[in-house]
Structure formats: structure tokens, C-alpha cells
Amino acid sequence: MNKEMTTRAADFAGAATVAPWLRSAGIVLGASLLLALCAHIALPLWFTPVPLSLQPFGVLLLGLLLSPRMAGISVAAYLAEGALGLPVFAPAAGMPNGVAHLLGPTGGYLMAYPAAALLIAFLRRRLPGRFVSRLAAAAAGDLLILVCGALWLTVATHGSFAAALPLAVVPFLPGDALKVAAAAGTVTGLRRMRRKNP
């Protein structure tokens, strides 16, 4: 009897150990799928090589929903999928999938995503759990994405940072303001629903 109980306890402990790994893998898979879907909702702009897409919204949302560790890992996994050639990045004219896409004109935005998600999650944990706090955290992450995108485009075009701003930052400010507000509002709504239905 004791041996049977010990075996069952060991099996239960083993299942408890595996469950967090499965949960983490599911989160990473779901997060990368969300980013891929957001990336393919894109609109090319004739005056800049950077398309208008919902991809930043996905990054902001993950940063507000996940822990810093899971947010960073999930977005990094998404970039790894794209680097391997999976069609998860926003379509860009003349840009192939894979590592070449990461080194293209939009590479600065893409490579800033893990750091932005981590920063947002870090700030969210340290600020009060209110809409304004989530808005501030998402705005900080979005600003990081835009600045890195402009810096990368500066290097890619051998131009100046000032010249990159009208191509990489200014056209996206109104849309990104909406994405920041939408991400903060979505998470605030989800939290309220969770409190009402524990």
C-alpha cells in the first residue's frame, strides 16, 4: 500500500513539473501566432519602406499581459520563427523571409520587440494597476520600438536620424497612439471581467 501511494505521489509530482512547461510552451506558441496575425494586417505606404501594421499592437498587448520573462521569451521566439523562414513577418515589397528580413529596413523595429515587451511588462509590474499606468507602460515600449526603427533605418540608408524621422516615426505616431490606447484598454477590460467572474 505504501509503495503504491509513493508511486502515485511521484506520478503526481512529475505531472506537476511537466504542466508549467506545457503551459509556457502554449503561451509562447499563442503569442507568436498573435504576432504573426497582427503582422499580416498591414498596409504598405508609398513614401517609406516601413508598412503600417498591427504588429506593434501585438507586442504592446503581450507586454501588458505577460510576465517580463514570458513576454521577452515569447517575442524572441517569434523573431526566431521569422529568422528560420516562416512567413510570420509583415509583408514588405521585395523583402524575402528569413534573416534577410531582419536585416532589411524594418529590422530595427523587429529587433526592438523583445526589449519593448520586456520593458512594458517590467513597468506594468511596478506601476499601479490602472488604465493610465498601462497606457504609460505601453507608450514607453512603443517609443522604444519607434526610436530603434529610426536608428536602424538611419544606418540602412546611410542618412541622418533627422532624415529618418519622417520615414520611420512621424507617419506612425497617430496610429501608434491608437494602438497604445487599444492595448491598455483591452487589458483593463480583461482585468475587470476577471474580477467580476473569478
Short mmCIF file of C-alpha atoms in Angstrom, two decimals:
data_model
loop_
_atom_site.label_atom_id
_atom_site.label_comp_id
_atom_site.label_asym_id
_atom_site.label_seq_id
_atom_site.Cartn_x
_atom_site.Cartn_y
_atom_site.Cartn_z
CA MET A 1 0.00 0.00 0.00
CA ASN A 2 2.78 2.42 0.98
CA LYS A 3 4.63 1.57 -2.23
CA GLU A 4 1.51 2.28 -4.29
CA MET A 5 0.96 5.60 -2.53
CA THR A 6 4.60 6.56 -3.07
CA THR A 7 4.32 5.73 -6.78
CA ARG A 8 1.15 7.80 -7.12
CA ALA A 9 2.77 10.71 -5.29
CA ALA A 10 5.79 10.51 -7.63
CA ASP A 11 3.49 10.45 -10.68
CA PHE A 12 1.60 13.49 -9.37
CA ALA A 13 4.86 15.36 -8.71
CA GLY A 14 6.05 14.51 -12.22
CA ALA A 15 2.80 15.78 -13.74
CA ALA A 16 3.05 18.99 -11.71
CA THR A 17 6.58 19.50 -13.03
CA VAL A 18 5.59 18.96 -16.68
CA ALA A 19 2.45 21.12 -16.52
CA PRO A 20 4.27 24.50 -16.18
CA TRP A 21 6.46 23.64 -19.18
CA LEU A 22 3.41 22.79 -21.26
CA ARG A 23 1.71 25.98 -20.16
CA SER A 24 4.78 28.08 -21.02
CA ALA A 25 5.08 26.41 -24.42
CA GLY A 26 1.40 27.10 -25.08
CA ILE A 27 1.84 30.77 -24.15
CA VAL A 28 4.86 31.14 -26.45
CA LEU A 29 3.03 29.43 -29.32
CA GLY A 30 -0.10 31.53 -28.82
CA ALA A 31 1.92 34.74 -28.54
CA SER A 32 3.85 34.08 -31.74
CA LEU A 33 0.59 33.25 -33.54
CA LEU A 34 -0.94 36.53 -32.34
CA LEU A 35 2.07 38.49 -33.58
CA ALA A 36 2.03 36.72 -36.95
CA LEU A 37 -1.68 37.52 -37.40
CA CYS A 38 -1.12 41.17 -36.42
CA ALA A 39 1.86 41.38 -38.80
CA HIS A 40 -0.25 40.30 -41.76
CA ILE A 41 -2.79 43.04 -41.13
CA ALA A 42 -0.55 45.53 -42.92
CA LEU A 43 -0.83 48.45 -45.31
CA PRO A 44 2.18 49.40 -47.48
CA LEU A 45 2.98 53.13 -47.63
CA TRP A 46 4.34 54.62 -50.86
CA PHE A 47 6.75 57.08 -49.23
CA THR A 48 8.51 54.73 -46.78
CA PRO A 49 9.75 51.12 -46.84
CA VAL A 50 8.03 50.57 -43.48
CA PRO A 51 4.44 49.26 -43.76
CA LEU A 52 1.67 50.27 -41.41
CA SER A 53 0.74 47.12 -39.45
CA LEU A 54 -0.90 45.89 -36.25
CA GLN A 55 2.32 44.15 -35.21
CA PRO A 56 3.27 46.76 -32.55
CA PHE A 57 -0.21 46.35 -31.02
CA GLY A 58 0.52 42.65 -30.52
CA VAL A 59 3.83 43.44 -28.82
CA LEU A 60 2.21 46.02 -26.52
CA LEU A 61 -0.60 43.62 -25.62
CA LEU A 62 1.81 40.80 -24.76
CA GLY A 63 3.91 43.15 -22.64
CA LEU A 64 0.82 44.18 -20.66
CA LEU A 65 -0.49 40.62 -20.25
CA LEU A 66 2.62 38.52 -19.58
CA SER A 67 5.41 38.50 -17.02
CA PRO A 68 8.65 40.20 -18.14
CA ARG A 69 10.33 36.83 -18.68
CA MET A 70 7.48 35.32 -20.67
CA ALA A 71 6.94 38.50 -22.70
CA GLY A 72 10.61 38.64 -23.71
CA ILE A 73 10.83 34.91 -24.48
CA SER A 74 7.57 34.88 -26.47
CA VAL A 75 8.56 37.78 -28.72
CA ALA A 76 12.11 36.45 -29.13
CA ALA A 77 10.62 33.08 -30.19
CA TYR A 78 8.51 34.91 -32.77
CA LEU A 79 11.65 36.54 -34.23
CA ALA A 80 13.39 33.15 -34.28
CA GLU A 81 10.46 31.70 -36.24
CA GLY A 82 10.78 34.53 -38.75
CA ALA A 83 14.55 34.12 -38.98
CA LEU A 84 14.01 30.44 -39.82
CA GLY A 85 11.95 31.49 -42.83
CA LEU A 86 8.41 31.04 -41.53
CA PRO A 87 6.04 33.64 -43.05
CA VAL A 88 5.34 35.48 -39.79
CA PHE A 89 6.68 38.96 -40.59
CA ALA A 90 4.69 41.78 -42.17
CA PRO A 91 4.89 41.55 -45.96
CA ALA A 92 7.33 44.12 -47.38
CA ALA A 93 7.92 44.80 -51.06
CA GLY A 94 10.96 42.92 -52.33
CA MET A 95 11.86 41.56 -48.90
CA PRO A 96 12.34 37.78 -48.55
CA ASN A 97 11.50 35.83 -45.43
CA GLY A 98 14.20 34.75 -43.01
CA VAL A 99 17.26 36.53 -41.65
CA ALA A 100 17.33 38.87 -44.66
CA HIS A 101 14.04 40.35 -43.49
CA LEU A 102 15.54 41.07 -40.07
CA LEU A 103 18.40 42.89 -41.77
CA GLY A 104 16.07 44.90 -44.02
CA PRO A 105 14.60 48.39 -43.49
CA THR A 106 12.18 47.20 -40.78
CA GLY A 107 14.84 45.27 -38.85
CA GLY A 108 15.18 47.92 -36.16
CA TYR A 109 11.53 47.67 -35.20
CA LEU A 110 11.58 43.87 -35.20
CA MET A 111 14.73 43.54 -33.12
CA ALA A 112 13.38 46.06 -30.61
CA TYR A 113 10.24 43.99 -29.99
CA PRO A 114 11.62 41.66 -27.26
CA ALA A 115 13.17 44.58 -25.33
CA ALA A 116 9.95 46.60 -25.70
CA ALA A 117 7.76 43.73 -24.47
CA LEU A 118 10.12 43.18 -21.53
CA LEU A 119 10.14 46.91 -20.68
CA ILE A 120 6.35 47.14 -20.80
CA ALA A 121 5.93 44.07 -18.58
CA PHE A 122 8.57 45.41 -16.16
CA LEU A 123 6.88 48.82 -15.88
CA ARG A 124 3.40 47.28 -15.58
CA ARG A 125 4.50 45.29 -12.55
CA ARG A 126 5.89 48.38 -10.82
CA LEU A 127 3.12 50.85 -11.58
CA PRO A 128 -0.38 50.86 -10.06
CA GLY A 129 -2.80 48.54 -11.85
CA ARG A 130 -4.77 51.30 -13.56
CA PHE A 131 -5.54 52.22 -17.15
CA VAL A 132 -3.24 55.27 -17.04
CA SER A 133 -0.34 53.14 -15.77
CA ARG A 134 -0.87 50.57 -18.52
CA LEU A 135 -1.08 53.42 -21.02
CA ALA A 136 2.25 54.83 -19.80
CA ALA A 137 3.96 51.41 -19.89
CA ALA A 138 2.68 50.69 -23.42
CA ALA A 139 3.70 54.18 -24.60
CA ALA A 140 7.25 53.68 -23.26
CA GLY A 141 7.55 50.36 -25.12
CA ASP A 142 6.14 51.84 -28.31
CA LEU A 143 8.57 54.77 -28.14
CA LEU A 144 11.45 52.31 -27.80
CA ILE A 145 10.25 50.46 -30.94
CA LEU A 146 9.98 53.69 -32.95
CA VAL A 147 13.38 55.02 -31.89
CA CYS A 148 15.12 51.71 -32.67
CA GLY A 149 13.32 51.57 -36.01
CA ALA A 150 14.51 55.08 -36.90
CA LEU A 151 18.08 54.37 -35.78
CA TRP A 152 18.20 51.19 -37.87
CA LEU A 153 16.80 52.97 -40.92
CA THR A 154 19.43 55.68 -40.45
CA VAL A 155 22.16 53.05 -40.68
CA ALA A 156 20.48 51.18 -43.56
CA THR A 157 20.08 54.33 -45.68
CA HIS A 158 23.39 55.94 -44.60
CA GLY A 159 21.41 59.05 -43.75
CA SER A 160 20.82 61.15 -40.66
CA PHE A 161 18.47 60.46 -37.77
CA ALA A 162 16.55 63.66 -38.60
CA ALA A 163 16.03 62.43 -42.17
CA ALA A 164 14.77 59.07 -40.90
CA LEU A 165 12.11 60.59 -38.63
CA PRO A 166 9.62 61.44 -41.46
CA LEU A 167 10.02 57.88 -42.78
CA ALA A 168 10.21 55.82 -39.60
CA VAL A 169 8.46 57.73 -36.80
CA VAL A 170 6.23 60.67 -37.71
CA PRO A 171 3.79 58.82 -40.05
CA PHE A 172 3.18 56.16 -37.41
CA LEU A 173 2.54 58.40 -34.39
CA PRO A 174 -1.28 58.73 -34.77
CA GLY A 175 -1.75 55.00 -35.42
CA ASP A 176 0.61 54.03 -32.62
CA ALA A 177 -1.24 56.30 -30.20
CA LEU A 178 -4.39 54.34 -31.03
CA LYS A 179 -2.54 51.02 -30.60
CA VAL A 180 -1.22 52.10 -27.19
CA ALA A 181 -4.72 53.13 -26.06
CA ALA A 182 -6.28 49.96 -27.50
CA ALA A 183 -3.76 47.68 -25.78
CA ALA A 184 -4.17 49.43 -22.41
CA GLY A 185 -7.97 49.45 -22.78
CA THR A 186 -8.11 45.78 -23.78
CA VAL A 187 -6.07 44.65 -20.77
CA THR A 188 -8.01 46.92 -18.40
CA GLY A 189 -11.27 45.44 -19.69
CA LEU A 190 -9.96 41.89 -19.32
CA ARG A 191 -8.86 42.57 -15.73
CA ARG A 192 -12.28 43.97 -14.84
CA MET A 193 -14.02 40.95 -16.35
CA ARG A 194 -11.73 38.65 -14.41
CA ARG A 195 -12.53 40.41 -11.13
CA LYS A 196 -16.26 40.14 -11.80
CA ASN A 197 -16.02 36.46 -12.79
CA PRO A 198 -13.30 34.91 -10.61
#
